[in-house]
């Protein structure tokens, strides 16, 4: 049954799902493909899944590729770093593009631009060319930002963490699925066509390349930026104000909460990327298992994303209903810290069975922390959501690069020692979460500000007086009203201020 949103418009819009005052869905129906909300969800996670498959298609075939290209351990380490470093700046750029042009066009464009690099992997003939194709393929991981931005634009605060968690988790699933897909594709090509193993691995890369390309066209032709339509059409009709890049960018980088989340995300998602790069070779070399077994074990780490990251998002929304934003922050810190302890344990166990068991439990916690992070991100800024999402996502890649440079490049540390030290870094770099504080809701140790700052005060402080006079802040007012659920049931927050006839709270400074 269609739900009609009642508004002041002369032509109210109708949607298959119930919506709030911004026309964001207040329910999440995972098996639905209804437009625009659930169709956007399905397109976003499938395309992100395709990009993950492409980026991590090489690691499960590394024992073959390294023999063909005569790669050293340093070459392999450098290529792994290149695969995740390319997306550092790409994620920030993607956040900016989403803010200015919309997630549909930004995502489809990047996916198409990086597809040639996946095709070109098949003609790599040296360590340098292998590094380059992995570097440029890795840019596609920036589609994570458009995925999270898209979900935050389509779903209301009460289900936004669930939507972000499932979309991100099922997309990340590609990192595990490719550990199964690529060895299987390799074997089928080698056995059915009768080519050598050094030819079969090259042909195998056409499969992820074609998948990625098709996903870009699906987004472009079937997707929609916002519940009300695409950016270009809404800006042309005057329904959406075309924002100023400098102001959006400054607003994002001046919000310290975004920087803390970028750092801590480097040690949940960044660790996940690192493990995707090293885990198959780790089990292959340390426990002398065959290529297929190593790939299957490694796949189980990434495949946990089918429920672990979504579980983190769902848990974030559940905690927010009872404890508000403070519940989201506390849960993120606890889960990520436990993940660090499990990582330390993973590097210290010496039997195959124990290592697999610890790895599986570790995967649940580290991936759930990713979902919990993006339960907080949508509330950091309304105006600069894209760049805040991009900064946080880029932080994940920076964490992966730094971790691999320090612990998994060359022979300074054994892989098991590197894993243990990585766990220590997780615990240390999670501590800054304690400093996150929202004046209207509070933080881990302190309640809301005694100054009576409200949701409206916080979000419209991103606009100057001239912009408010022109009414550009109206969307922020709607978002503020819809975010009152972050007060929780058991934790008090600021009172709702009186609204003047221009729609601006009486206390508009934070």
Tab-separated table of C-alpha atoms in Angstrom:
chain	number	residue	atom	x	y	z
A	1	UNK	CA	0.000	0.000	0.000
A	2	UNK	CA	1.361	3.418	-0.888
A	3	UNK	CA	1.896	5.896	1.915
A	4	UNK	CA	1.073	9.493	1.122
A	5	UNK	CA	3.214	12.105	2.830
A	6	UNK	CA	1.086	15.041	3.969
A	7	UNK	CA	2.865	18.354	3.479
A	8	UNK	CA	2.259	21.969	2.608
A	9	UNK	CA	2.890	21.200	-1.072
A	10	UNK	CA	-0.022	21.514	-3.432
A	11	UNK	CA	0.926	18.150	-4.936
A	12	UNK	CA	1.951	15.838	-2.101
A	13	UNK	CA	4.151	12.894	-3.142
A	14	UNK	CA	3.334	9.254	-2.549
A	15	UNK	CA	5.820	6.504	-1.677
A	16	UNK	CA	5.601	2.742	-1.148
A	17	UNK	CA	7.199	3.146	2.303
A	18	UNK	CA	6.153	5.446	5.172
A	19	UNK	CA	8.285	8.602	5.163
A	20	UNK	CA	9.198	11.546	7.397
A	21	UNK	CA	9.032	15.274	6.606
A	22	UNK	CA	12.096	14.976	4.331
A	23	UNK	CA	10.445	12.063	2.477
A	24	UNK	CA	13.063	9.702	3.919
A	25	UNK	CA	11.775	6.198	4.600
A	26	UNK	CA	11.069	5.420	8.251
A	27	UNK	CA	10.968	1.675	7.579
A	28	UNK	CA	13.590	-0.596	6.013
A	29	UNK	CA	12.317	-3.603	4.038
A	30	UNK	CA	15.419	-5.480	2.981
A	31	UNK	CA	13.822	-7.665	0.278
A	32	UNK	CA	11.921	-4.841	-1.411
A	33	UNK	CA	12.969	-3.202	-4.706
A	34	UNK	CA	10.420	-0.396	-4.559
A	35	UNK	CA	11.540	2.959	-5.929
A	36	UNK	CA	13.134	5.148	-4.842
A	37	UNK	CA	14.213	4.062	-1.354
A	38	UNK	CA	14.722	0.305	-1.588
A	39	UNK	CA	15.813	0.389	-5.226
A	40	UNK	CA	18.599	2.773	-4.205
A	41	UNK	CA	19.598	0.340	-1.462
A	42	UNK	CA	19.778	-2.626	-3.838
A	43	UNK	CA	21.750	-0.705	-6.464
A	44	UNK	CA	24.183	0.735	-3.933
A	45	UNK	CA	25.204	-2.498	-2.229
A	46	UNK	CA	25.428	-4.524	-5.453
A	47	UNK	CA	27.669	-1.932	-7.130
A	48	UNK	CA	29.854	-1.620	-4.037
A	49	UNK	CA	30.046	-5.430	-3.897
A	50	UNK	CA	31.266	-5.440	-7.514
A	51	UNK	CA	33.985	-2.906	-6.702
A	52	UNK	CA	35.142	-4.942	-3.724
A	53	UNK	CA	35.329	-8.091	-5.852
A	54	UNK	CA	37.482	-6.245	-8.405
A	55	UNK	CA	39.804	-4.648	-5.854
A	56	UNK	CA	40.506	-7.900	-4.008
A	57	UNK	CA	40.409	-10.273	-6.987
A	58	UNK	CA	44.210	-10.558	-6.960
A	59	UNK	CA	45.013	-11.731	-3.370
A	60	UNK	CA	43.435	-15.221	-3.662
A	61	UNK	CA	45.454	-15.818	-6.858
A	62	UNK	CA	48.726	-14.374	-5.530
A	63	UNK	CA	50.521	-17.743	-5.264
A	64	UNK	CA	50.034	-18.062	-9.050
A	65	UNK	CA	50.545	-14.402	-9.942
A	66	UNK	CA	53.760	-14.063	-7.916
A	67	UNK	CA	55.308	-17.014	-9.763
A	68	UNK	CA	54.276	-15.638	-13.147
A	69	UNK	CA	55.500	-12.074	-12.504
A	70	UNK	CA	58.404	-13.023	-10.184
A	71	UNK	CA	57.031	-10.892	-7.362
A	72	UNK	CA	58.951	-10.590	-4.099
A	73	UNK	CA	57.287	-10.269	-0.694
A	74	UNK	CA	58.016	-6.531	-0.847
A	75	UNK	CA	56.370	-6.289	-4.290
A	76	UNK	CA	53.281	-8.056	-2.961
A	77	UNK	CA	53.180	-5.815	0.111
A	78	UNK	CA	53.514	-2.681	-2.030
A	79	UNK	CA	50.722	-3.821	-4.346
A	80	UNK	CA	48.452	-4.494	-1.376
A	81	UNK	CA	49.143	-1.009	-0.048
A	82	UNK	CA	48.536	0.497	-3.497
A	83	UNK	CA	45.136	-1.202	-3.722
A	84	UNK	CA	43.835	0.597	-0.648
A	85	UNK	CA	45.814	3.852	-0.854
A	86	UNK	CA	44.246	4.955	-4.128
A	87	UNK	CA	40.886	5.419	-2.463
A	88	UNK	CA	42.172	7.741	0.288
A	89	UNK	CA	41.746	10.963	-1.676
A	90	UNK	CA	39.145	9.402	-3.949
A	91	UNK	CA	36.821	8.959	-0.959
A	92	UNK	CA	37.103	12.606	0.041
A	93	UNK	CA	36.514	13.610	-3.581
A	94	UNK	CA	33.540	11.250	-3.734
A	95	UNK	CA	32.038	12.869	-0.639
A	96	UNK	CA	32.367	16.283	-2.255
A	97	UNK	CA	30.859	15.001	-5.501
A	98	UNK	CA	27.900	13.535	-3.627
A	99	UNK	CA	27.261	16.850	-1.850
A	100	UNK	CA	27.406	18.822	-5.094
A	101	UNK	CA	26.184	16.450	-7.847
A	102	UNK	CA	24.394	13.588	-6.095
A	103	UNK	CA	25.334	9.952	-5.353
A	104	UNK	CA	23.910	8.520	-8.580
A	105	UNK	CA	26.121	10.399	-11.019
A	106	UNK	CA	29.155	10.370	-8.713
A	107	UNK	CA	29.015	6.613	-8.148
A	108	UNK	CA	28.321	5.567	-11.754
A	109	UNK	CA	31.109	7.813	-13.056
A	110	UNK	CA	33.771	6.456	-10.713
A	111	UNK	CA	32.830	2.833	-11.360
A	112	UNK	CA	33.114	3.331	-15.122
A	113	UNK	CA	36.407	5.218	-14.803
A	114	UNK	CA	38.028	2.423	-12.787
A	115	UNK	CA	36.704	-0.534	-14.815
A	116	UNK	CA	39.528	-0.321	-17.426
A	117	UNK	CA	42.104	-0.910	-14.688
A	118	UNK	CA	40.440	-4.247	-13.863
A	119	UNK	CA	40.553	-5.289	-17.516
A	120	UNK	CA	44.205	-4.228	-17.729
A	121	UNK	CA	45.195	-6.521	-14.854
A	122	UNK	CA	45.095	-9.326	-17.403
A	123	UNK	CA	48.032	-7.812	-19.322
A	124	UNK	CA	50.275	-7.053	-16.334
A	125	UNK	CA	53.806	-8.281	-17.034
A	126	UNK	CA	55.914	-6.815	-14.223
A	127	UNK	CA	55.757	-5.836	-10.574
A	128	UNK	CA	55.373	-2.174	-11.582
A	129	UNK	CA	52.411	-2.762	-13.884
A	130	UNK	CA	50.774	-5.063	-11.328
A	131	UNK	CA	51.107	-2.347	-8.680
A	132	UNK	CA	49.602	0.279	-11.004
A	133	UNK	CA	46.513	-1.726	-11.917
A	134	UNK	CA	45.848	-2.529	-8.257
A	135	UNK	CA	46.306	1.144	-7.388
A	136	UNK	CA	43.803	2.398	-9.974
A	137	UNK	CA	41.346	-0.429	-9.315
A	138	UNK	CA	41.387	0.539	-5.637
A	139	UNK	CA	39.903	3.940	-6.483
A	140	UNK	CA	36.598	2.132	-6.954
A	141	UNK	CA	36.395	1.533	-3.183
A	142	UNK	CA	35.408	5.194	-2.907
A	143	UNK	CA	31.931	4.054	-3.936
A	144	UNK	CA	31.538	3.180	-0.273
A	145	UNK	CA	31.074	6.907	0.378
A	146	UNK	CA	28.309	7.235	-2.196
A	147	UNK	CA	26.677	4.108	-0.737
A	148	UNK	CA	26.574	5.571	2.777
A	149	UNK	CA	25.591	9.036	1.539
A	150	UNK	CA	22.809	7.537	-0.565
A	151	UNK	CA	21.404	5.525	2.328
A	152	UNK	CA	21.605	8.545	4.655
A	153	UNK	CA	19.692	10.555	2.040
A	154	UNK	CA	16.995	7.913	1.627
A	155	UNK	CA	16.362	6.651	5.177
A	156	UNK	CA	15.302	8.468	8.332
A	157	UNK	CA	17.317	8.574	11.560
A	158	UNK	CA	15.498	5.701	13.238
A	159	UNK	CA	16.662	3.217	10.554
A	160	UNK	CA	19.634	4.989	8.951
A	161	UNK	CA	22.281	2.919	10.755
A	162	UNK	CA	20.496	-0.265	9.713
A	163	UNK	CA	20.399	0.869	6.075
A	164	UNK	CA	24.043	1.998	6.159
A	165	UNK	CA	25.155	-1.163	7.921
A	166	UNK	CA	23.446	-3.591	5.558
A	167	UNK	CA	24.426	-1.697	2.393
A	168	UNK	CA	28.033	-1.357	3.528
A	169	UNK	CA	28.208	-4.880	4.937
A	170	UNK	CA	26.786	-6.604	1.896
A	171	UNK	CA	29.083	-4.522	-0.294
A	172	UNK	CA	32.104	-5.469	1.829
A	173	UNK	CA	30.959	-9.040	1.385
A	174	UNK	CA	32.697	-8.821	-1.970
A	175	UNK	CA	36.035	-8.953	-0.156
A	176	UNK	CA	35.161	-12.432	1.083
A	177	UNK	CA	33.217	-13.593	-1.956
A	178	UNK	CA	36.133	-12.859	-4.283
A	179	UNK	CA	38.273	-15.273	-2.215
A	180	UNK	CA	35.873	-17.999	-3.401
A	181	UNK	CA	34.973	-16.597	-6.810
A	182	UNK	CA	38.442	-16.039	-8.253
A	183	UNK	CA	39.956	-19.482	-7.459
A	184	UNK	CA	36.786	-21.082	-8.843
A	185	UNK	CA	36.840	-18.961	-12.016
A	186	UNK	CA	40.558	-19.676	-12.375
A	187	UNK	CA	40.024	-23.442	-12.100
A	188	UNK	CA	37.101	-23.444	-14.548
A	189	UNK	CA	39.045	-21.489	-17.158
A	190	UNK	CA	42.179	-23.585	-16.768
A	191	UNK	CA	40.347	-26.923	-16.895
A	192	UNK	CA	37.604	-26.175	-19.423
A	193	UNK	CA	39.666	-24.224	-21.943
A	194	UNK	CA	42.844	-26.170	-21.345
A	195	UNK	CA	45.151	-23.163	-20.986
A	196	UNK	CA	48.151	-22.887	-18.690
A	197	UNK	CA	47.756	-21.518	-15.177
A	198	UNK	CA	49.664	-18.362	-16.174
A	199	UNK	CA	47.084	-17.680	-18.901
A	200	UNK	CA	44.058	-18.737	-16.851
A	201	UNK	CA	44.607	-16.153	-14.084
A	202	UNK	CA	44.738	-13.382	-16.683
A	203	UNK	CA	41.467	-14.385	-18.347
A	204	UNK	CA	39.848	-14.642	-14.901
A	205	UNK	CA	39.990	-10.869	-14.433
A	206	UNK	CA	37.470	-10.276	-17.213
A	207	UNK	CA	34.711	-11.594	-14.944
A	208	UNK	CA	34.977	-8.918	-12.190
A	209	UNK	CA	35.655	-6.238	-14.821
A	210	UNK	CA	32.422	-6.968	-16.711
A	211	UNK	CA	30.413	-7.202	-13.461
A	212	UNK	CA	31.699	-3.825	-12.309
A	213	UNK	CA	30.916	-2.151	-15.633
A	214	UNK	CA	27.342	-3.437	-15.710
A	215	UNK	CA	26.717	-2.188	-12.166
A	216	UNK	CA	27.641	1.353	-13.222
A	217	UNK	CA	25.059	1.384	-16.015
A	218	UNK	CA	22.417	0.012	-13.626
A	219	UNK	CA	23.012	2.905	-11.210
A	220	UNK	CA	22.932	5.533	-13.938
A	221	UNK	CA	19.727	4.363	-15.603
A	222	UNK	CA	17.779	2.974	-12.615
A	223	UNK	CA	18.972	5.053	-9.647
A	224	UNK	CA	17.674	8.301	-8.117
A	225	UNK	CA	19.622	10.716	-5.887
A	226	UNK	CA	16.919	11.709	-3.386
A	227	UNK	CA	13.384	10.602	-2.567
A	228	UNK	CA	12.078	13.622	-4.498
A	229	UNK	CA	14.264	13.153	-7.592
A	230	UNK	CA	17.752	13.771	-8.998
A	231	UNK	CA	19.927	16.717	-8.015
A	232	UNK	CA	19.957	18.352	-11.430
A	233	UNK	CA	16.187	18.315	-11.803
A	234	UNK	CA	15.558	19.533	-8.238
A	235	UNK	CA	18.106	22.344	-8.568
A	236	UNK	CA	16.613	23.415	-11.874
A	237	UNK	CA	13.113	23.549	-10.390
A	238	UNK	CA	14.347	25.444	-7.336
A	239	UNK	CA	13.352	22.665	-4.905
A	240	UNK	CA	17.006	22.134	-3.949
A	241	UNK	CA	19.567	24.851	-3.364
A	242	UNK	CA	22.925	24.379	-5.146
A	243	UNK	CA	25.433	24.621	-2.333
A	244	UNK	CA	28.791	26.407	-2.215
A	245	UNK	CA	31.743	24.011	-2.227
A	246	UNK	CA	34.031	26.129	-0.054
A	247	UNK	CA	31.420	26.497	2.674
A	248	UNK	CA	30.501	22.832	2.591
A	249	UNK	CA	34.174	21.839	2.749
A	250	UNK	CA	35.055	24.254	5.559
A	251	UNK	CA	32.055	23.185	7.587
A	252	UNK	CA	33.198	19.554	7.329
A	253	UNK	CA	36.883	19.997	8.180
A	254	UNK	CA	36.121	22.306	11.114
A	255	UNK	CA	33.965	19.661	12.826
A	256	UNK	CA	36.313	17.680	15.092
A	257	UNK	CA	33.865	14.777	15.363
A	258	UNK	CA	34.500	13.926	11.716
A	259	UNK	CA	38.264	13.695	12.328
A	260	UNK	CA	37.832	11.389	15.318
A	261	UNK	CA	35.551	9.073	13.356
A	262	UNK	CA	38.049	9.086	10.465
A	263	UNK	CA	40.808	7.962	12.844
A	264	UNK	CA	38.782	5.257	14.567
A	265	UNK	CA	37.379	3.977	11.262
A	266	UNK	CA	40.973	3.437	10.193
A	267	UNK	CA	41.149	0.723	12.829
A	268	UNK	CA	37.959	-1.144	12.050
A	269	UNK	CA	37.461	-0.855	8.289
A	270	UNK	CA	41.185	-0.225	7.729
A	271	UNK	CA	41.939	-3.441	9.583
A	272	UNK	CA	39.334	-5.261	7.512
A	273	UNK	CA	41.040	-4.121	4.297
A	274	UNK	CA	44.415	-5.189	5.675
A	275	UNK	CA	43.151	-8.647	6.581
A	276	UNK	CA	41.545	-9.029	3.133
A	277	UNK	CA	45.002	-8.458	1.639
A	278	UNK	CA	47.048	-10.749	3.899
A	279	UNK	CA	44.861	-13.515	5.271
A	280	UNK	CA	44.842	-16.007	2.371
A	281	UNK	CA	48.617	-15.900	1.992
A	282	UNK	CA	49.000	-16.048	5.804
A	283	UNK	CA	47.149	-19.368	6.091
A	284	UNK	CA	48.776	-20.675	2.888
A	285	UNK	CA	52.304	-19.999	4.163
A	286	UNK	CA	51.979	-20.542	7.930
A	287	UNK	CA	49.783	-23.632	8.033
A	288	UNK	CA	50.735	-25.166	4.643
A	289	UNK	CA	47.165	-25.470	3.408
A	290	UNK	CA	46.445	-25.549	-0.330
A	291	UNK	CA	45.288	-22.580	-2.388
A	292	UNK	CA	41.617	-23.543	-2.326
A	293	UNK	CA	41.586	-24.106	1.452
A	294	UNK	CA	43.421	-20.833	2.110
A	295	UNK	CA	40.911	-19.022	-0.087
A	296	UNK	CA	37.964	-20.628	1.693
A	297	UNK	CA	39.301	-19.658	5.131
A	298	UNK	CA	40.038	-16.123	3.958
A	299	UNK	CA	36.593	-15.904	2.391
A	300	UNK	CA	34.948	-16.689	5.720
A	301	UNK	CA	36.443	-13.492	7.165
A	302	UNK	CA	34.871	-11.269	4.504
A	303	UNK	CA	31.675	-13.311	4.236
A	304	UNK	CA	30.887	-12.530	7.868
A	305	UNK	CA	29.827	-9.133	6.511
A	306	UNK	CA	26.535	-10.704	5.518
A	307	UNK	CA	25.456	-10.262	9.141
A	308	UNK	CA	28.260	-8.597	11.175
A	309	UNK	CA	28.359	-5.084	9.736
A	310	UNK	CA	24.556	-5.022	9.324
A	311	UNK	CA	24.358	-6.269	12.905
A	312	UNK	CA	26.461	-3.302	14.002
A	313	UNK	CA	24.100	-0.904	12.254
A	314	UNK	CA	21.008	-2.568	13.709
A	315	UNK	CA	22.578	-2.571	17.184
A	316	UNK	CA	23.323	1.145	16.818
A	317	UNK	CA	19.667	1.904	16.045
A	318	UNK	CA	18.480	-0.313	18.919
A	319	UNK	CA	20.787	1.399	21.423
A	320	UNK	CA	19.718	4.827	20.132
A	321	UNK	CA	16.039	4.074	20.745
A	322	UNK	CA	16.758	3.486	24.416
A	323	UNK	CA	19.872	5.515	25.179
A	324	UNK	CA	20.053	7.987	22.297
A	325	UNK	CA	23.307	9.115	20.672
A	326	UNK	CA	25.210	8.313	23.854
A	327	UNK	CA	24.183	4.679	23.413
A	328	UNK	CA	25.516	4.665	19.843
A	329	UNK	CA	28.894	6.052	20.954
A	330	UNK	CA	29.317	3.752	23.970
A	331	UNK	CA	28.494	0.660	21.907
A	332	UNK	CA	30.950	1.642	19.169
A	333	UNK	CA	33.799	2.011	21.674
A	334	UNK	CA	33.079	-1.281	23.462
A	335	UNK	CA	32.711	-3.376	20.285
A	336	UNK	CA	35.807	-1.972	18.583
A	337	UNK	CA	37.944	-2.416	21.701
A	338	UNK	CA	36.895	-6.063	21.966
A	339	UNK	CA	37.857	-6.414	18.304
A	340	UNK	CA	41.357	-5.174	19.168
A	341	UNK	CA	41.725	-7.765	21.942
A	342	UNK	CA	40.649	-10.546	19.566
A	343	UNK	CA	43.151	-9.346	16.959
A	344	UNK	CA	45.961	-9.641	19.514
A	345	UNK	CA	44.797	-13.180	20.275
A	346	UNK	CA	44.663	-14.092	16.571
A	347	UNK	CA	48.352	-13.340	16.171
A	348	UNK	CA	49.293	-15.438	19.204
A	349	UNK	CA	47.418	-18.711	18.602
A	350	UNK	CA	49.508	-21.319	16.821
A	351	UNK	CA	47.131	-24.023	15.582
A	352	UNK	CA	45.055	-23.950	12.403
A	353	UNK	CA	41.737	-24.701	14.119
A	354	UNK	CA	42.210	-22.108	16.858
A	355	UNK	CA	43.332	-19.476	14.344
A	356	UNK	CA	40.249	-20.001	12.194
A	357	UNK	CA	37.945	-19.839	15.222
A	358	UNK	CA	39.501	-16.639	16.596
A	359	UNK	CA	39.532	-15.087	13.130
A	360	UNK	CA	35.792	-15.707	12.730
A	361	UNK	CA	34.909	-14.097	16.084
A	362	UNK	CA	37.320	-11.232	15.357
A	363	UNK	CA	35.669	-10.625	11.986
A	364	UNK	CA	32.266	-10.209	13.642
A	365	UNK	CA	33.479	-7.530	16.056
A	366	UNK	CA	35.683	-5.553	13.698
A	367	UNK	CA	32.984	-5.464	11.014
A	368	UNK	CA	30.222	-4.654	13.502
A	369	UNK	CA	32.327	-1.650	14.567
A	370	UNK	CA	32.190	-0.426	10.959
A	371	UNK	CA	28.396	-0.540	11.033
A	372	UNK	CA	28.339	1.207	14.403
A	373	UNK	CA	30.585	3.999	13.080
A	374	UNK	CA	28.120	4.848	10.348
A	375	UNK	CA	25.359	4.915	12.922
A	376	UNK	CA	27.024	8.086	14.221
A	377	UNK	CA	28.314	9.649	10.963
A	378	UNK	CA	24.914	10.766	9.544
A	379	UNK	CA	24.346	12.988	12.595
A	380	UNK	CA	27.691	14.815	12.593
A	381	UNK	CA	26.584	17.272	9.904
A	382	UNK	CA	23.488	17.772	7.766
A	383	UNK	CA	25.009	20.258	5.330
A	384	UNK	CA	28.346	18.468	4.817
A	385	UNK	CA	27.174	14.853	5.077
A	386	UNK	CA	29.041	13.812	1.925
A	387	UNK	CA	32.432	15.179	2.950
A	388	UNK	CA	32.093	13.883	6.526
A	389	UNK	CA	31.278	10.456	5.059
A	390	UNK	CA	34.232	10.813	2.683
A	391	UNK	CA	36.619	11.816	5.472
A	392	UNK	CA	35.529	8.856	7.576
A	393	UNK	CA	35.765	6.456	4.648
A	394	UNK	CA	39.186	7.813	3.669
A	395	UNK	CA	40.283	7.291	7.260
A	396	UNK	CA	39.611	3.598	6.753
A	397	UNK	CA	41.967	3.483	3.796
A	398	UNK	CA	44.623	5.560	5.562
A	399	UNK	CA	44.510	3.125	8.478
A	400	UNK	CA	44.951	0.211	6.077
A	401	UNK	CA	47.922	1.874	4.350
A	402	UNK	CA	49.680	2.786	7.601
A	403	UNK	CA	49.079	-0.648	9.113
A	404	UNK	CA	50.404	-2.480	6.063
A	405	UNK	CA	53.415	-0.177	5.748
A	406	UNK	CA	54.398	-0.712	9.380
A	407	UNK	CA	53.579	-4.378	9.924
A	408	UNK	CA	53.133	-6.233	6.626
A	409	UNK	CA	55.655	-4.795	4.194
A	410	UNK	CA	58.957	-6.598	3.821
A	411	UNK	CA	60.357	-8.916	6.492
A	412	UNK	CA	60.655	-6.654	9.555
A	413	UNK	CA	57.864	-8.538	11.329
A	414	UNK	CA	56.461	-11.995	10.818
A	415	UNK	CA	52.820	-11.904	9.759
A	416	UNK	CA	51.631	-13.293	13.100
A	417	UNK	CA	53.583	-10.620	14.999
A	418	UNK	CA	52.157	-7.952	12.703
A	419	UNK	CA	48.620	-9.153	13.449
A	420	UNK	CA	49.260	-8.955	17.217
A	421	UNK	CA	50.670	-5.419	16.988
A	422	UNK	CA	47.752	-4.412	14.771
A	423	UNK	CA	45.436	-5.408	17.629
A	424	UNK	CA	47.305	-3.089	19.989
A	425	UNK	CA	46.846	-0.232	17.516
A	426	UNK	CA	43.109	-0.925	17.312
A	427	UNK	CA	42.732	-0.501	21.077
A	428	UNK	CA	44.854	2.668	21.210
A	429	UNK	CA	43.256	4.364	18.201
A	430	UNK	CA	39.748	3.622	19.487
A	431	UNK	CA	40.252	5.697	22.648
A	432	UNK	CA	39.488	9.084	20.972
A	433	UNK	CA	35.845	7.993	20.681
A	434	UNK	CA	35.648	9.049	24.335
A	435	UNK	CA	36.038	12.671	23.182
A	436	UNK	CA	33.009	12.767	20.852
A	437	UNK	CA	30.378	15.097	22.309
A	438	UNK	CA	27.158	16.473	20.849
A	439	UNK	CA	25.937	19.513	22.863
A	440	UNK	CA	22.303	18.606	22.234
A	441	UNK	CA	22.710	14.933	23.239
A	442	UNK	CA	25.916	14.535	25.222
A	443	UNK	CA	28.811	12.094	24.964
A	444	UNK	CA	30.083	8.966	26.707
A	445	UNK	CA	30.624	10.561	30.122
A	446	UNK	CA	28.606	13.782	30.043
A	447	UNK	CA	24.983	14.608	29.305
A	448	UNK	CA	23.611	17.427	27.103
A	449	UNK	CA	24.927	20.954	27.463
A	450	UNK	CA	23.457	22.996	30.303
A	451	UNK	CA	23.064	25.881	27.835
A	452	UNK	CA	19.897	24.278	26.457
A	453	UNK	CA	21.282	23.769	22.950
A	454	UNK	CA	18.764	21.968	20.740
A	455	UNK	CA	18.931	19.923	17.553
A	456	UNK	CA	17.876	23.024	15.576
A	457	UNK	CA	20.654	25.102	17.139
A	458	UNK	CA	23.275	22.514	16.232
A	459	UNK	CA	22.293	21.942	12.595
A	460	UNK	CA	21.394	25.488	11.518
A	461	UNK	CA	24.697	26.768	12.957
A	462	UNK	CA	26.134	25.432	9.674
A	463	UNK	CA	24.400	28.309	7.822
A	464	UNK	CA	25.125	32.031	8.021
A	465	UNK	CA	22.475	34.725	8.450
A	466	UNK	CA	22.309	35.554	4.721
A	467	UNK	CA	21.706	31.925	3.811
A	468	UNK	CA	19.034	31.645	6.490
A	469	UNK	CA	17.243	34.713	5.119
A	470	UNK	CA	17.096	32.970	1.735
A	471	UNK	CA	15.672	29.851	3.380
A	472	UNK	CA	18.603	27.561	2.505
A	473	UNK	CA	18.561	26.099	6.025
A	474	UNK	CA	15.036	24.676	5.804
A	475	UNK	CA	16.254	21.151	5.027
A	476	UNK	CA	18.475	21.301	8.117
A	477	UNK	CA	15.460	22.283	10.235
A	478	UNK	CA	13.542	19.269	8.974
A	479	UNK	CA	16.525	17.019	9.681
A	480	UNK	CA	16.861	18.468	13.189
A	481	UNK	CA	13.214	17.729	13.895
A	482	UNK	CA	13.575	14.176	12.588
A	483	UNK	CA	16.696	13.560	14.693
A	484	UNK	CA	15.012	14.120	18.075
A	485	UNK	CA	14.988	10.352	18.497
A	486	UNK	CA	18.700	10.621	19.342
A	487	UNK	CA	17.646	11.891	22.766
A	488	UNK	CA	16.707	8.321	23.675
A	489	UNK	CA	14.068	7.185	26.147
A	490	UNK	CA	16.189	7.116	29.267
A	491	UNK	CA	18.574	10.028	28.748
A	492	UNK	CA	17.369	13.629	28.798
A	493	UNK	CA	18.380	16.171	26.194
A	494	UNK	CA	17.867	19.807	25.367
A	495	UNK	CA	14.308	21.120	25.263
A	496	UNK	CA	12.743	22.018	21.959
A	497	UNK	CA	13.059	25.786	21.470
A	498	UNK	CA	10.206	27.995	20.294
A	499	UNK	CA	10.079	28.482	16.525
A	500	UNK	CA	9.712	31.953	15.037
A	501	UNK	CA	7.575	32.633	11.994
A	502	UNK	CA	10.635	32.290	9.703
A	503	UNK	CA	11.174	28.740	10.970
A	504	UNK	CA	14.362	29.598	12.916
A	505	UNK	CA	14.814	28.675	16.594
A	506	UNK	CA	15.214	31.540	19.011
A	507	UNK	CA	18.647	30.314	20.090
A	508	UNK	CA	20.507	29.783	16.830
A	509	UNK	CA	24.129	29.763	17.914
A	510	UNK	CA	26.081	26.740	19.107
